[in-house]
Amino acid sequence: KATVSVLNWLREAAGGLFTGTSTPPMPKRSARVRPARLALAWFLGVVAVVLTAAAHWPLDLRPTRAAVPRGRGVAAQRSVRTASGLQAAQPVPPPSDPLFDDVHLEEIFDGGKEWLPGHVGASAGDVAMPDGRVMHWSVFRDDAPRILSVEGMIGAEEAEVLMELARSKLSRSKTIADKGSKTSNVRTSEGAFLDNREPVVKAMRRRISRLLITPRAHIESTQILRYEAGQEYRMHPDFFAQSKLDELGANQQRVATCIVYLNDVGSGGGTKFNTDPVTVFAPTKYAGVCFYSVKREGGVERHALHAGLPPEEGSVKWVAVFWIREGAVGRGKG
């Protein structure tokens, strides 16, 4: 009984320290209480004090951990776990650039028909990137096909890195066939596909994503092309024929193209469009030309056929090409 009395007194005394209540008088020691039992009582009492203090301590010294689920361009929800347990879900601000998420075109703009900026009566504009780069676009041709001229798409060092990454991988460029691809006299340049995980490649894909208002998952693997003097790509479409679409599956049509010039070509090397009259876009170092190969009302745009003109003697042309599809690349089957 004496042991129990000591334990009760210690528990009440500890509670009083943190609740402001008065401390009860200490029980009288009984002569019959053995020293060992009394020591055990005091030890258990100290444990009770510690536990009582923890229960009444006003501060939570443990670190807070948050679990944030992956978002898809909208405000996600997260739950914060603290000492008191799992709290209610708290809103998380949307990412600064929702266009980088893997979402469908229809979730970004109306109807999935307008793939380039400036299609609502505007003739020019700026696209700012989180890293501070600003791309300036202007309408090069407002009739079919709509063509944009874009300045500031890449820096000098970045262009050098892309050319160096491709140099050791260059091989004869191929054209699309019903099954796979093939070499053809229609296309005589050399090219190489780069790993999308390369930092410069990843940065360029972010810019194209922002500029063309499309998720990166819709952009095909980046291709670098080198045209020596006399090499060309004759008039051709970027959109796929129906037979190729049957192979690729739904939502795999190419809807837009962006070509970025990586060097000072010198003479020749422009991009010629199948328009009336003919439109030729002259290459400008670190700038680009963007256009779409489908009509806003649906169907392919045959005026978007174009040719990569050959550089003249003593000149060479390096370009990075980005093709954008209607849906995520490679997810058309099934």
Short mmCIF file of N, CA and C in Angstrom, two decimals, residues 66-242:
data_model
loop_
_atom_site.label_atom_id
_atom_site.label_comp_id
_atom_site.label_asym_id
_atom_site.label_seq_id
_atom_site.Cartn_x
_atom_site.Cartn_y
_atom_site.Cartn_z
N ALA A 66 6.20 15.66 -44.64
CA ALA A 66 5.04 15.80 -45.52
C ALA A 66 5.14 14.80 -46.67
N ALA A 67 4.05 14.18 -47.00
CA ALA A 67 3.99 13.28 -48.15
C ALA A 67 3.15 13.94 -49.21
N VAL A 68 3.76 14.27 -50.34
CA VAL A 68 3.06 14.99 -51.41
C VAL A 68 2.92 14.08 -52.62
N PRO A 69 1.71 13.72 -53.00
CA PRO A 69 1.52 12.88 -54.18
C PRO A 69 1.82 13.63 -55.45
N ARG A 70 2.08 12.90 -56.52
CA ARG A 70 2.36 13.50 -57.82
C ARG A 70 1.11 14.22 -58.32
N GLY A 71 1.30 15.44 -58.85
CA GLY A 71 0.19 16.19 -59.40
C GLY A 71 0.16 16.08 -60.91
N ARG A 72 -0.93 16.54 -61.52
CA ARG A 72 -1.07 16.52 -62.97
C ARG A 72 -1.53 17.89 -63.44
N GLY A 73 -0.78 18.92 -63.03
CA GLY A 73 -1.10 20.25 -63.50
C GLY A 73 -2.20 20.92 -62.70
N VAL A 74 -2.71 20.29 -61.65
CA VAL A 74 -3.74 20.87 -60.80
C VAL A 74 -3.25 20.79 -59.37
N ALA A 75 -3.94 21.52 -58.45
CA ALA A 75 -3.53 21.52 -57.04
C ALA A 75 -3.65 20.11 -56.47
N ALA A 76 -2.55 19.61 -55.93
CA ALA A 76 -2.56 18.28 -55.33
C ALA A 76 -2.98 18.41 -53.86
N GLN A 77 -3.02 17.30 -53.16
CA GLN A 77 -3.32 17.31 -51.74
C GLN A 77 -2.19 16.60 -51.03
N ARG A 78 -1.86 17.08 -49.81
CA ARG A 78 -0.83 16.41 -49.04
C ARG A 78 -1.31 16.25 -47.61
N SER A 79 -0.76 15.28 -46.89
CA SER A 79 -1.10 15.05 -45.50
C SER A 79 0.16 15.23 -44.68
N VAL A 80 0.08 15.95 -43.56
CA VAL A 80 1.23 16.23 -42.71
C VAL A 80 1.11 15.39 -41.45
N ARG A 81 2.13 14.59 -41.16
CA ARG A 81 2.11 13.73 -39.99
C ARG A 81 2.95 14.38 -38.89
N THR A 82 2.32 14.63 -37.74
CA THR A 82 3.02 15.21 -36.59
C THR A 82 2.84 14.29 -35.40
N ALA A 83 3.26 14.78 -34.18
CA ALA A 83 3.17 13.95 -32.99
C ALA A 83 1.73 13.62 -32.64
N SER A 84 0.82 14.48 -33.04
CA SER A 84 -0.58 14.25 -32.70
C SER A 84 -1.29 13.34 -33.69
N GLY A 85 -0.58 12.86 -34.72
CA GLY A 85 -1.19 11.95 -35.67
C GLY A 85 -1.30 12.55 -37.05
N LEU A 86 -2.16 11.98 -37.88
CA LEU A 86 -2.33 12.41 -39.27
C LEU A 86 -3.35 13.52 -39.34
N GLN A 87 -2.91 14.70 -39.75
CA GLN A 87 -3.80 15.84 -39.84
C GLN A 87 -4.62 15.79 -41.12
N ALA A 88 -5.55 16.71 -41.24
CA ALA A 88 -6.38 16.78 -42.43
C ALA A 88 -5.55 17.20 -43.64
N ALA A 89 -6.00 16.81 -44.84
CA ALA A 89 -5.29 17.14 -46.07
C ALA A 89 -5.22 18.65 -46.24
N GLN A 90 -4.06 19.14 -46.70
CA GLN A 90 -3.86 20.56 -46.92
C GLN A 90 -3.59 20.80 -48.40
N PRO A 91 -4.11 21.89 -48.98
CA PRO A 91 -3.88 22.15 -50.41
C PRO A 91 -2.44 22.51 -50.68
N VAL A 92 -1.93 22.07 -51.82
CA VAL A 92 -0.59 22.40 -52.27
C VAL A 92 -0.71 23.26 -53.52
N PRO A 93 0.01 24.37 -53.60
CA PRO A 93 -0.08 25.21 -54.80
C PRO A 93 0.29 24.41 -56.04
N PRO A 94 -0.32 24.69 -57.19
CA PRO A 94 0.03 23.99 -58.42
C PRO A 94 1.47 24.29 -58.82
N PRO A 95 2.13 23.44 -59.60
CA PRO A 95 3.49 23.70 -60.03
C PRO A 95 3.56 24.98 -60.85
N SER A 96 4.75 25.59 -60.86
CA SER A 96 4.90 26.86 -61.56
C SER A 96 4.73 26.72 -63.06
N ASP A 97 4.91 25.51 -63.56
CA ASP A 97 4.77 25.31 -65.00
C ASP A 97 3.96 24.04 -65.25
N PRO A 98 2.62 24.12 -65.22
CA PRO A 98 1.80 22.92 -65.40
C PRO A 98 1.94 22.30 -66.78
N LEU A 99 2.48 23.05 -67.77
CA LEU A 99 2.61 22.51 -69.11
C LEU A 99 3.64 21.39 -69.16
N PHE A 100 4.48 21.31 -68.13
CA PHE A 100 5.50 20.26 -68.13
C PHE A 100 4.93 18.92 -67.68
N ASP A 101 3.72 18.91 -67.16
CA ASP A 101 3.11 17.66 -66.74
C ASP A 101 2.66 16.86 -67.96
N ASP A 102 2.56 15.56 -67.74
CA ASP A 102 2.11 14.68 -68.83
C ASP A 102 0.59 14.66 -68.85
N VAL A 103 0.00 15.61 -69.53
CA VAL A 103 -1.46 15.71 -69.63
C VAL A 103 -1.85 15.76 -71.09
N HIS A 104 -3.13 15.60 -71.36
CA HIS A 104 -3.62 15.65 -72.73
C HIS A 104 -3.78 17.09 -73.20
N LEU A 105 -3.69 17.29 -74.49
CA LEU A 105 -3.80 18.63 -75.05
C LEU A 105 -5.11 19.30 -74.65
N GLU A 106 -6.18 18.53 -74.60
CA GLU A 106 -7.48 19.12 -74.33
C GLU A 106 -7.55 19.73 -72.94
N GLU A 107 -6.68 19.31 -72.02
CA GLU A 107 -6.67 19.86 -70.68
C GLU A 107 -5.94 21.20 -70.62
N ILE A 108 -5.26 21.56 -71.69
CA ILE A 108 -4.46 22.78 -71.69
C ILE A 108 -5.14 23.88 -72.48
N PHE A 109 -5.73 23.55 -73.60
CA PHE A 109 -6.40 24.56 -74.39
C PHE A 109 -7.64 23.97 -75.05
N ASP A 110 -8.47 24.81 -75.59
CA ASP A 110 -9.80 24.43 -76.04
C ASP A 110 -9.76 23.53 -77.28
N GLY A 111 -10.23 22.32 -77.14
CA GLY A 111 -10.47 21.47 -78.29
C GLY A 111 -9.27 20.78 -78.87
N GLY A 112 -8.05 21.08 -78.45
CA GLY A 112 -6.88 20.41 -78.98
C GLY A 112 -6.60 20.73 -80.43
N LYS A 113 -7.01 21.90 -80.92
CA LYS A 113 -6.83 22.23 -82.32
C LYS A 113 -5.76 23.30 -82.55
N GLU A 114 -5.45 24.08 -81.53
CA GLU A 114 -4.55 25.22 -81.73
C GLU A 114 -3.21 24.91 -81.05
N TRP A 115 -2.19 24.67 -81.85
CA TRP A 115 -0.94 24.14 -81.30
C TRP A 115 0.15 25.19 -81.13
N LEU A 116 -0.02 26.38 -81.66
CA LEU A 116 1.03 27.37 -81.57
C LEU A 116 0.52 28.64 -80.91
N PRO A 117 1.38 29.39 -80.24
CA PRO A 117 0.95 30.65 -79.64
C PRO A 117 0.64 31.68 -80.71
N GLY A 118 -0.11 32.69 -80.34
CA GLY A 118 -0.40 33.77 -81.27
C GLY A 118 -1.50 33.48 -82.24
N HIS A 119 -2.35 32.49 -81.94
CA HIS A 119 -3.38 32.14 -82.91
C HIS A 119 -4.67 32.90 -82.70
N VAL A 120 -4.72 33.78 -81.71
CA VAL A 120 -5.94 34.53 -81.46
C VAL A 120 -5.72 35.99 -81.80
N GLY A 121 -5.36 36.25 -83.04
CA GLY A 121 -5.22 37.60 -83.51
C GLY A 121 -3.91 38.28 -83.20
N ALA A 122 -3.06 37.68 -82.37
CA ALA A 122 -1.78 38.30 -82.03
C ALA A 122 -0.77 38.08 -83.15
N SER A 123 0.18 38.99 -83.27
CA SER A 123 1.20 38.88 -84.30
C SER A 123 2.59 38.66 -83.73
N ALA A 124 2.76 38.80 -82.42
CA ALA A 124 4.07 38.61 -81.79
C ALA A 124 3.87 38.45 -80.29
N GLY A 125 4.89 37.93 -79.63
CA GLY A 125 4.82 37.76 -78.19
C GLY A 125 6.10 37.21 -77.63
N ASP A 126 6.19 37.17 -76.31
CA ASP A 126 7.35 36.64 -75.61
C ASP A 126 6.94 35.44 -74.77
N VAL A 127 7.85 34.48 -74.68
CA VAL A 127 7.64 33.31 -73.84
C VAL A 127 8.79 33.26 -72.86
N ALA A 128 8.50 33.46 -71.58
CA ALA A 128 9.53 33.49 -70.54
C ALA A 128 9.68 32.11 -69.92
N MET A 129 10.92 31.70 -69.69
CA MET A 129 11.22 30.43 -69.06
C MET A 129 11.60 30.65 -67.60
N PRO A 130 11.42 29.63 -66.75
CA PRO A 130 11.80 29.77 -65.34
C PRO A 130 13.27 30.10 -65.14
N ASP A 131 14.14 29.70 -66.07
CA ASP A 131 15.57 29.98 -65.93
C ASP A 131 15.94 31.39 -66.37
N GLY A 132 14.96 32.20 -66.76
CA GLY A 132 15.23 33.57 -67.16
C GLY A 132 15.31 33.81 -68.65
N ARG A 133 15.41 32.74 -69.43
CA ARG A 133 15.47 32.92 -70.89
C ARG A 133 14.11 33.38 -71.41
N VAL A 134 14.15 34.31 -72.36
CA VAL A 134 12.93 34.82 -72.97
C VAL A 134 13.03 34.59 -74.48
N MET A 135 12.06 33.86 -75.01
CA MET A 135 11.99 33.62 -76.45
C MET A 135 10.96 34.59 -77.04
N HIS A 136 11.34 35.24 -78.11
CA HIS A 136 10.44 36.18 -78.78
C HIS A 136 9.96 35.55 -80.08
N TRP A 137 8.66 35.45 -80.25
CA TRP A 137 8.11 34.88 -81.48
C TRP A 137 7.33 35.94 -82.24
N SER A 138 7.30 35.79 -83.52
CA SER A 138 6.51 36.68 -84.38
C SER A 138 5.98 35.87 -85.55
N VAL A 139 4.85 36.30 -86.09
CA VAL A 139 4.23 35.59 -87.20
C VAL A 139 5.02 35.85 -88.48
N PHE A 140 5.57 34.79 -89.05
CA PHE A 140 6.30 34.90 -90.30
C PHE A 140 5.34 34.79 -91.49
N ARG A 141 4.33 33.96 -91.31
CA ARG A 141 3.28 33.82 -92.33
C ARG A 141 1.99 33.51 -91.61
N ASP A 142 0.93 34.29 -91.89
CA ASP A 142 -0.33 34.14 -91.19
C ASP A 142 -1.31 33.25 -91.94
N ASP A 143 -1.05 33.03 -93.22
CA ASP A 143 -1.92 32.18 -94.02
C ASP A 143 -1.46 30.73 -93.85
N ALA A 144 -2.21 29.80 -94.45
CA ALA A 144 -1.85 28.39 -94.34
C ALA A 144 -0.54 28.10 -95.09
N PRO A 145 0.42 27.46 -94.42
CA PRO A 145 0.38 27.14 -93.00
C PRO A 145 0.85 28.33 -92.16
N ARG A 146 0.40 28.40 -90.94
CA ARG A 146 0.85 29.45 -90.03
C ARG A 146 2.28 29.15 -89.61
N ILE A 147 3.17 30.12 -89.82
CA ILE A 147 4.60 29.93 -89.55
C ILE A 147 5.07 31.00 -88.58
N LEU A 148 5.82 30.59 -87.59
CA LEU A 148 6.37 31.52 -86.61
C LEU A 148 7.87 31.57 -86.70
N SER A 149 8.41 32.76 -86.55
CA SER A 149 9.84 32.96 -86.40
C SER A 149 10.12 33.18 -84.91
N VAL A 150 11.10 32.45 -84.37
CA VAL A 150 11.35 32.50 -82.93
C VAL A 150 12.82 32.84 -82.68
N GLU A 151 13.06 33.89 -81.90
CA GLU A 151 14.41 34.30 -81.54
C GLU A 151 14.73 33.84 -80.12
N GLY A 152 16.03 33.61 -79.87
CA GLY A 152 16.48 33.28 -78.53
C GLY A 152 16.14 31.88 -78.07
N MET A 153 16.08 30.93 -78.99
CA MET A 153 15.70 29.58 -78.61
C MET A 153 16.82 28.81 -77.93
N ILE A 154 18.05 29.20 -78.19
CA ILE A 154 19.18 28.45 -77.63
C ILE A 154 20.38 29.38 -77.51
N GLY A 155 21.25 29.10 -76.55
CA GLY A 155 22.47 29.87 -76.38
C GLY A 155 23.63 29.27 -77.14
N ALA A 156 24.71 30.05 -77.28
CA ALA A 156 25.87 29.61 -78.05
C ALA A 156 26.49 28.33 -77.47
N GLU A 157 26.69 28.29 -76.15
CA GLU A 157 27.30 27.11 -75.53
C GLU A 157 26.40 25.90 -75.66
N GLU A 158 25.11 26.10 -75.51
CA GLU A 158 24.17 24.98 -75.64
C GLU A 158 24.19 24.42 -77.05
N ALA A 159 24.25 25.30 -78.04
CA ALA A 159 24.31 24.84 -79.43
C ALA A 159 25.57 24.00 -79.67
N GLU A 160 26.69 24.44 -79.11
CA GLU A 160 27.94 23.69 -79.26
C GLU A 160 27.83 22.31 -78.62
N VAL A 161 27.19 22.25 -77.46
CA VAL A 161 27.02 20.96 -76.78
C VAL A 161 26.18 20.01 -77.63
N LEU A 162 25.09 20.50 -78.19
CA LEU A 162 24.24 19.64 -79.01
C LEU A 162 24.99 19.11 -80.23
N MET A 163 25.74 19.96 -80.90
CA MET A 163 26.50 19.51 -82.06
C MET A 163 27.56 18.50 -81.67
N GLU A 164 28.19 18.71 -80.52
CA GLU A 164 29.23 17.79 -80.07
C GLU A 164 28.62 16.44 -79.68
N LEU A 165 27.47 16.46 -79.02
CA LEU A 165 26.81 15.21 -78.65
C LEU A 165 26.44 14.39 -79.88
N ALA A 166 26.07 15.07 -80.94
CA ALA A 166 25.62 14.36 -82.15
C ALA A 166 26.77 13.94 -83.06
N ARG A 167 27.88 14.62 -82.97
CA ARG A 167 28.95 14.43 -83.97
C ARG A 167 29.40 12.99 -84.11
N SER A 168 29.58 12.31 -83.00
CA SER A 168 30.08 10.93 -83.06
C SER A 168 28.99 9.92 -83.41
N LYS A 169 27.73 10.36 -83.44
CA LYS A 169 26.62 9.46 -83.71
C LYS A 169 26.00 9.65 -85.09
N LEU A 170 26.53 10.57 -85.85
CA LEU A 170 25.91 10.90 -87.14
C LEU A 170 25.92 9.71 -88.10
N SER A 171 24.81 9.55 -88.77
CA SER A 171 24.71 8.54 -89.83
C SER A 171 23.73 9.05 -90.88
N ARG A 172 23.67 8.38 -91.99
CA ARG A 172 22.81 8.82 -93.08
C ARG A 172 21.35 8.94 -92.61
N SER A 173 20.76 10.09 -92.88
CA SER A 173 19.36 10.31 -92.50
C SER A 173 18.44 9.40 -93.30
N LYS A 174 17.31 9.04 -92.70
CA LYS A 174 16.35 8.16 -93.34
C LYS A 174 14.99 8.85 -93.45
N THR A 175 14.17 8.32 -94.34
CA THR A 175 12.80 8.80 -94.48
C THR A 175 11.84 7.75 -93.94
N ILE A 176 10.66 8.19 -93.57
CA ILE A 176 9.66 7.28 -93.01
C ILE A 176 9.07 6.40 -94.10
N ALA A 177 8.97 5.12 -93.81
CA ALA A 177 8.33 4.17 -94.71
C ALA A 177 7.11 3.59 -94.02
N ASP A 178 6.32 2.84 -94.77
CA ASP A 178 5.13 2.23 -94.18
C ASP A 178 5.49 1.35 -92.98
N LYS A 179 6.62 0.69 -93.07
CA LYS A 179 7.13 -0.12 -91.98
C LYS A 179 8.54 0.34 -91.65
N GLY A 180 8.68 1.15 -90.60
CA GLY A 180 10.01 1.62 -90.21
C GLY A 180 10.48 2.80 -91.03
N SER A 181 11.74 2.77 -91.47
CA SER A 181 12.33 3.87 -92.23
C SER A 181 13.30 3.31 -93.26
N LYS A 182 13.75 4.19 -94.17
CA LYS A 182 14.65 3.75 -95.23
C LYS A 182 15.48 4.94 -95.70
N THR A 183 16.63 4.65 -96.29
CA THR A 183 17.44 5.70 -96.91
C THR A 183 16.86 6.02 -98.29
N SER A 184 17.01 7.28 -98.69
CA SER A 184 16.45 7.72 -99.95
C SER A 184 17.23 8.93 -100.46
N ASN A 185 17.29 9.06 -101.79
CA ASN A 185 17.94 10.22 -102.39
C ASN A 185 17.16 11.52 -102.11
N VAL A 186 15.94 11.36 -101.61
CA VAL A 186 15.16 12.55 -101.24
C VAL A 186 15.80 13.26 -100.05
N ARG A 187 16.48 12.48 -99.22
CA ARG A 187 17.09 13.03 -97.99
C ARG A 187 18.54 12.58 -97.90
N THR A 188 19.46 13.51 -98.02
CA THR A 188 20.88 13.15 -98.11
C THR A 188 21.71 13.68 -96.95
N SER A 189 21.07 14.26 -95.94
CA SER A 189 21.80 14.79 -94.79
C SER A 189 22.23 13.65 -93.87
N GLU A 190 22.93 14.01 -92.79
CA GLU A 190 23.28 13.07 -91.73
C GLU A 190 22.59 13.51 -90.45
N GLY A 191 22.25 12.54 -89.61
CA GLY A 191 21.53 12.89 -88.40
C GLY A 191 21.82 11.95 -87.25
N ALA A 192 21.40 12.37 -86.07
CA ALA A 192 21.56 11.55 -84.86
C ALA A 192 20.47 11.92 -83.87
N PHE A 193 19.91 10.91 -83.21
CA PHE A 193 18.94 11.14 -82.14
C PHE A 193 19.69 11.20 -80.82
N LEU A 194 19.32 12.15 -79.97
CA LEU A 194 19.99 12.35 -78.69
C LEU A 194 19.14 11.83 -77.54
N ASP A 195 19.82 11.53 -76.45
CA ASP A 195 19.16 11.07 -75.24
C ASP A 195 18.41 12.24 -74.60
N ASN A 196 17.12 12.08 -74.37
CA ASN A 196 16.32 13.16 -73.79
C ASN A 196 16.74 13.51 -72.37
N ARG A 197 17.55 12.66 -71.74
CA ARG A 197 17.99 12.93 -70.37
C ARG A 197 19.20 13.86 -70.31
N GLU A 198 19.83 14.12 -71.46
CA GLU A 198 20.95 15.07 -71.48
C GLU A 198 20.44 16.44 -71.03
N PRO A 199 21.18 17.12 -70.14
CA PRO A 199 20.69 18.40 -69.59
C PRO A 199 20.31 19.43 -70.65
N VAL A 200 21.12 19.59 -71.68
CA VAL A 200 20.80 20.59 -72.70
C VAL A 200 19.58 20.15 -73.50
N VAL A 201 19.50 18.87 -73.81
CA VAL A 201 18.33 18.35 -74.54
C VAL A 201 17.07 18.56 -73.70
N LYS A 202 17.16 18.27 -72.43
CA LYS A 202 16.01 18.44 -71.55
C LYS A 202 15.58 19.90 -71.49
N ALA A 203 16.56 20.81 -71.43
CA ALA A 203 16.23 22.24 -71.40
C ALA A 203 15.54 22.68 -72.68
N MET A 204 16.01 22.18 -73.82
CA MET A 204 15.39 22.55 -75.10
C MET A 204 13.96 22.02 -75.18
N ARG A 205 13.74 20.84 -74.70
CA ARG A 205 12.40 20.26 -74.74
C ARG A 205 11.44 21.04 -73.85
N ARG A 206 11.94 21.56 -72.73
CA ARG A 206 11.11 22.42 -71.89
C ARG A 206 10.71 23.68 -72.66
N ARG A 207 11.64 24.24 -73.39
CA ARG A 207 11.32 25.47 -74.14
C ARG A 207 10.31 25.20 -75.24
N ILE A 208 10.49 24.09 -75.94
CA ILE A 208 9.54 23.75 -76.98
C ILE A 208 8.17 23.50 -76.38
N SER A 209 8.14 22.85 -75.21
CA SER A 209 6.89 22.59 -74.52
C SER A 209 6.17 23.90 -74.21
N ARG A 210 6.90 24.87 -73.71
CA ARG A 210 6.31 26.17 -73.39
C ARG A 210 5.86 26.89 -74.65
N LEU A 211 6.73 26.91 -75.65
CA LEU A 211 6.45 27.67 -76.87
C LEU A 211 5.25 27.12 -77.63
N LEU A 212 5.20 25.80 -77.78
CA LEU A 212 4.15 25.19 -78.58
C LEU A 212 2.95 24.76 -77.75
N ILE A 213 2.98 25.08 -76.45
CA ILE A 213 1.86 24.77 -75.57
C ILE A 213 1.50 23.29 -75.66
N THR A 214 2.45 22.45 -75.34
CA THR A 214 2.23 21.01 -75.43
C THR A 214 3.06 20.30 -74.38
N PRO A 215 2.59 19.18 -73.82
CA PRO A 215 3.38 18.42 -72.85
C PRO A 215 4.63 17.84 -73.51
N ARG A 216 5.68 17.69 -72.74
CA ARG A 216 6.91 17.12 -73.28
C ARG A 216 6.72 15.69 -73.76
N ALA A 217 5.77 14.98 -73.16
CA ALA A 217 5.52 13.60 -73.57
C ALA A 217 5.04 13.51 -75.01
N HIS A 218 4.58 14.62 -75.58
CA HIS A 218 4.10 14.64 -76.96
C HIS A 218 5.22 14.96 -77.95
N ILE A 219 6.42 15.25 -77.45
CA ILE A 219 7.54 15.61 -78.32
C ILE A 219 8.38 14.37 -78.61
N GLU A 220 8.61 14.10 -79.88
CA GLU A 220 9.44 12.95 -80.26
C GLU A 220 10.89 13.16 -79.82
N SER A 221 11.67 12.10 -79.89
CA SER A 221 13.09 12.20 -79.55
C SER A 221 13.76 13.28 -80.40
N THR A 222 14.62 14.04 -79.76
CA THR A 222 15.28 15.16 -80.43
C THR A 222 16.28 14.66 -81.47
N GLN A 223 16.20 15.20 -82.67
CA GLN A 223 17.13 14.82 -83.73
C GLN A 223 17.98 16.02 -84.12
N ILE A 224 19.28 15.77 -84.25
CA ILE A 224 20.23 16.77 -84.74
C ILE A 224 20.62 16.40 -86.16
N LEU A 225 20.54 17.36 -87.07
CA LEU A 225 20.87 17.11 -88.47
C LEU A 225 22.03 17.99 -88.91
N ARG A 226 22.91 17.41 -89.75
CA ARG A 226 24.01 18.19 -90.35
C ARG A 226 23.91 18.08 -91.87
N TYR A 227 23.85 19.23 -92.51
CA TYR A 227 23.82 19.30 -93.97
C TYR A 227 25.15 19.87 -94.45
N GLU A 228 25.93 19.06 -95.15
CA GLU A 228 27.12 19.57 -95.83
C GLU A 228 26.67 20.25 -97.12
N ALA A 229 27.60 20.94 -97.76
CA ALA A 229 27.28 21.63 -99.02
C ALA A 229 26.67 20.64 -100.02
N GLY A 230 25.53 20.99 -100.58
CA GLY A 230 24.88 20.14 -101.57
C GLY A 230 23.90 19.13 -101.00
N GLN A 231 23.95 18.86 -99.69
CA GLN A 231 23.02 17.91 -99.09
C GLN A 231 21.68 18.60 -98.82
N GLU A 232 20.60 17.83 -98.97
CA GLU A 232 19.27 18.44 -98.87
C GLU A 232 18.24 17.43 -98.39
N TYR A 233 17.05 17.95 -98.14
CA TYR A 233 15.86 17.15 -97.90
C TYR A 233 14.78 17.76 -98.78
N ARG A 234 14.46 17.05 -99.85
CA ARG A 234 13.52 17.60 -100.82
C ARG A 234 12.12 17.75 -100.23
N MET A 235 11.24 18.38 -100.99
CA MET A 235 9.90 18.70 -100.51
C MET A 235 9.22 17.46 -99.91
N HIS A 236 8.72 17.61 -98.69
CA HIS A 236 8.14 16.47 -97.98
C HIS A 236 7.18 16.99 -96.90
N PRO A 237 6.27 16.14 -96.46
CA PRO A 237 5.41 16.50 -95.31
C PRO A 237 6.01 15.96 -94.03
N ASP A 238 5.67 16.58 -92.92
CA ASP A 238 6.01 16.00 -91.62
C ASP A 238 4.87 15.16 -91.08
N PHE A 239 3.64 15.43 -91.52
CA PHE A 239 2.51 14.63 -91.05
C PHE A 239 2.59 13.22 -91.63
N PHE A 240 1.99 12.28 -90.92
CA PHE A 240 2.03 10.88 -91.32
C PHE A 240 0.88 10.57 -92.28
N ALA A 241 1.16 9.68 -93.23
CA ALA A 241 0.11 9.15 -94.09
C ALA A 241 -0.77 8.20 -93.27
N GLN A 242 -1.96 7.94 -93.77
CA GLN A 242 -2.90 7.11 -93.03
C GLN A 242 -2.34 5.72 -92.77
#
